[in-house]
CSV table of C-alpha atoms in Angstrom, one decimal:
chain,number,residue,atom,x,y,z
A,646,MET,CA,2.2,48.8,-26.3
A,647,LYS,CA,-1.3,47.8,-27.1
A,648,LEU,CA,-2.8,44.4,-25.8
A,649,THR,CA,-4.9,42.9,-27.9
A,650,ARG,CA,-7.4,40.2,-26.5
A,651,GLN,CA,-5.9,37.8,-27.1
A,652,SER,CA,-2.5,38.9,-25.6
A,653,ILE,CA,-4.0,39.6,-22.3
A,654,PHE,CA,-5.6,35.7,-22.9
A,655,ALA,CA,-2.1,34.9,-23.2
A,656,LEU,CA,-0.6,36.7,-20.0
A,657,ILE,CA,-3.1,35.1,-17.9
A,658,PHE,CA,-2.8,31.9,-18.9
A,659,CYS,CA,0.8,32.6,-18.6
A,660,LEU,CA,0.3,33.7,-14.9
A,661,ALA,CA,-2.0,31.0,-14.1
A,662,LEU,CA,-0.7,28.1,-15.2
A,663,PRO,CA,2.2,27.6,-12.8
A,664,LEU,CA,-0.4,28.3,-10.1
A,665,ALA,CA,-2.7,25.5,-11.5
A,666,VAL,CA,0.2,23.0,-11.8
A,667,ALA,CA,1.4,23.9,-8.2
A,668,ALA,CA,-2.6,23.1,-6.9
A,669,GLN,CA,-2.3,19.7,-9.0
A,670,ALA,CA,1.0,18.5,-7.0
A,671,ASP,CA,-0.6,19.4,-3.7
A,672,LYS,CA,-3.5,17.0,-4.8
A,673,GLN,CA,-1.2,14.2,-5.7
A,674,PRO,CA,0.2,13.2,-2.6
A,675,GLN,CA,-3.2,13.3,-1.1
A,676,ALA,CA,-5.4,11.2,-3.5
A,677,ALA,CA,-2.1,9.0,-3.2
A,678,GLU,CA,-2.6,8.6,0.5
A,679,THR,CA,-6.4,7.9,-0.1
A,680,ALA,CA,-5.7,5.2,-2.6
A,681,ILE,CA,-2.9,3.4,-0.2
A,682,ARG,CA,-5.3,3.5,2.5
A,683,ALA,CA,-8.1,2.4,0.4
A,684,VAL,CA,-6.1,-0.7,-0.7
A,685,LEU,CA,-5.0,-1.4,3.2
A,686,ASP,CA,-8.7,-1.0,4.1
A,687,ALA,CA,-9.3,-3.7,1.8
A,688,GLN,CA,-6.6,-6.0,3.1
A,689,VAL,CA,-8.2,-6.1,6.5
A,690,THR,CA,-11.4,-6.3,5.4
A,691,ALA,CA,-10.8,-9.4,3.3
A,692,TRP,CA,-8.2,-11.0,5.9
A,693,ASN,CA,-11.0,-10.6,8.7
A,694,ALA,CA,-13.3,-12.8,6.1
A,695,GLY,CA,-10.9,-15.6,5.9
A,696,LYS,CA,-10.3,-14.5,2.2
A,697,LEU,CA,-6.2,-14.8,1.6
A,698,GLU,CA,-6.4,-14.2,-2.4
A,699,ASP,CA,-8.5,-11.1,-2.2
A,700,PHE,CA,-6.2,-9.9,1.1
A,701,MET,CA,-3.0,-10.6,-1.5
A,702,THR,CA,-4.2,-8.4,-4.6
A,703,GLY,CA,-2.7,-5.4,-2.5
A,704,TYR,CA,0.3,-7.3,-3.8
A,705,TRP,CA,2.2,-7.1,-7.2
A,706,ARG,CA,1.7,-10.1,-8.3
A,707,SER,CA,5.5,-10.9,-9.5
A,708,PRO,CA,8.2,-13.0,-8.9
A,709,LYS,CA,10.1,-9.6,-8.4
A,710,LEU,CA,7.8,-9.0,-5.2
A,711,THR,CA,10.0,-9.5,-1.8
A,712,PHE,CA,8.9,-9.8,1.8
A,713,PHE,CA,11.0,-9.8,4.7
A,714,SER,CA,9.8,-11.6,8.0
A,715,GLY,CA,11.1,-13.6,10.5
A,716,GLY,CA,15.4,-13.8,9.0
A,717,ARG,CA,14.0,-14.8,5.8
A,718,LYS,CA,13.8,-13.5,2.5
A,719,LEU,CA,10.9,-14.3,0.1
A,720,GLU,CA,11.2,-13.4,-3.4
A,721,GLY,CA,7.4,-13.8,-5.8
A,722,TRP,CA,3.9,-13.4,-5.0
A,723,ASP,CA,3.3,-17.1,-5.1
A,724,ALA,CA,6.1,-17.5,-2.1
A,725,THR,CA,4.5,-14.9,-0.3
A,726,ILE,CA,0.8,-16.4,-0.7
A,727,GLU,CA,2.4,-20.2,0.8
A,728,ARG,CA,3.8,-18.1,3.1
A,729,TYR,CA,0.8,-17.0,4.6
A,730,ARG,CA,-1.4,-20.1,4.0
A,731,LYS,CA,1.7,-22.1,5.6
A,732,ASN,CA,1.4,-20.3,9.0
A,733,TYR,CA,-2.3,-18.8,9.2
A,734,GLN,CA,-4.3,-21.5,6.8
A,735,ALA,CA,-2.8,-25.0,7.9
A,736,GLU,CA,-4.1,-27.3,10.2
A,737,GLY,CA,-3.9,-25.9,13.5
A,738,LYS,CA,-3.5,-22.3,12.8
A,739,GLU,CA,-5.9,-19.3,12.1
A,740,MET,CA,-6.2,-15.9,10.6
A,741,GLY,CA,-7.6,-13.9,13.7
A,742,LYS,CA,-8.6,-10.5,12.9
A,743,LEU,CA,-6.5,-8.1,11.6
A,744,GLN,CA,-6.1,-4.4,12.2
A,745,PHE,CA,-3.5,-2.2,11.2
A,746,LEU,CA,-2.4,0.6,13.6
A,747,ASP,CA,-0.4,3.6,13.8
A,748,LEU,CA,0.4,4.4,10.0
A,749,ASP,CA,2.7,6.8,8.3
A,750,ILE,CA,2.3,7.0,4.8
A,751,GLN,CA,4.7,9.0,2.9
A,752,THR,CA,4.7,9.5,-0.6
A,753,PHE,CA,6.9,10.5,-3.5
A,754,GLY,CA,5.9,10.3,-7.1
A,755,ARG,CA,4.6,6.7,-8.1
A,756,GLY,CA,5.8,5.2,-4.9
A,757,ALA,CA,5.4,5.3,-1.7
A,758,VAL,CA,6.5,4.3,2.2
A,759,VAL,CA,4.1,2.8,5.1
A,760,ARG,CA,5.0,2.0,7.9
A,761,GLY,CA,2.9,1.2,10.7
A,762,ARG,CA,1.8,-1.7,13.7
A,763,TYR,CA,-0.2,-4.7,13.0
A,764,GLU,CA,-2.7,-6.7,15.8
A,765,LEU,CA,-4.2,-10.0,15.4
A,766,THR,CA,-6.7,-10.9,17.7
A,767,LEU,CA,-7.2,-14.9,18.0
A,768,SER,CA,-9.7,-17.1,19.5
A,769,ASP,CA,-8.0,-17.9,22.7
A,770,GLY,CA,-7.4,-14.0,23.9
A,771,LYS,CA,-3.9,-13.6,22.6
A,772,LYS,CA,-2.7,-10.7,20.5
A,773,PRO,CA,-0.1,-11.1,18.0
A,774,THR,CA,1.5,-7.4,17.1
A,775,GLY,CA,4.4,-6.7,14.9
A,776,LEU,CA,5.8,-3.9,13.2
A,777,PHE,CA,5.7,-3.3,9.4
A,778,THR,CA,7.4,-1.5,6.3
A,779,LEU,CA,5.6,-1.6,2.9
A,780,VAL,CA,7.1,-0.1,0.0
A,781,PHE,CA,4.1,1.1,-2.9
A,782,ARG,CA,4.2,1.5,-6.3
A,783,LYS,CA,1.8,2.8,-8.9
A,784,ILE,CA,1.9,0.0,-11.1
A,785,LYS,CA,-0.6,1.4,-14.4
A,786,LYS,CA,-3.7,2.7,-12.1
A,787,ASP,CA,-3.7,0.6,-9.3
A,788,TRP,CA,-0.9,1.5,-6.0
A,789,LYS,CA,0.7,-2.2,-4.9
A,790,ILE,CA,3.0,-3.5,-2.8
A,791,ILE,CA,6.6,-4.5,-3.8
A,792,HIS,CA,8.0,-5.0,-0.9
A,793,ASP,CA,7.0,-6.1,2.9
A,794,HIS,CA,9.5,-6.4,5.6
A,795,THR,CA,6.9,-7.4,8.9
A,796,SER,CA,8.9,-8.1,12.3
A,797,SER,CA,6.4,-9.3,15.0
A,798,ASN,CA,7.2,-8.5,18.7
């Protein structure tokens, strides 16, 4: 059997394609994790600047967004921001300085689960803390929180 230049090229391409696909697949979880960390970092920056609307850009702006906390289930972006306003911007309340700790990001296709701990530092020195689980989904090009389950200690 005589191999032509085209058949050699085709053979090399067929052998290299699975390697290229595998290499790309290995990069996708890293890219997703990096993008999700950027969303969380932007949320912390917005929160610490007192910009609740900017903080909320990390959430899916949909009536299907769910937020579980304190034994309550909220549905929708509007209900979620109102909860934040009531608990952190109402008279006598403060947002404090936020940080996310112990992050564990597990990606799967166009979704991810993020587990971690939050800590607020308030002006009186108190440091409320708690655990959270976030479910992210890639919607168009952006990673958004579609479900938030947060508990306080």
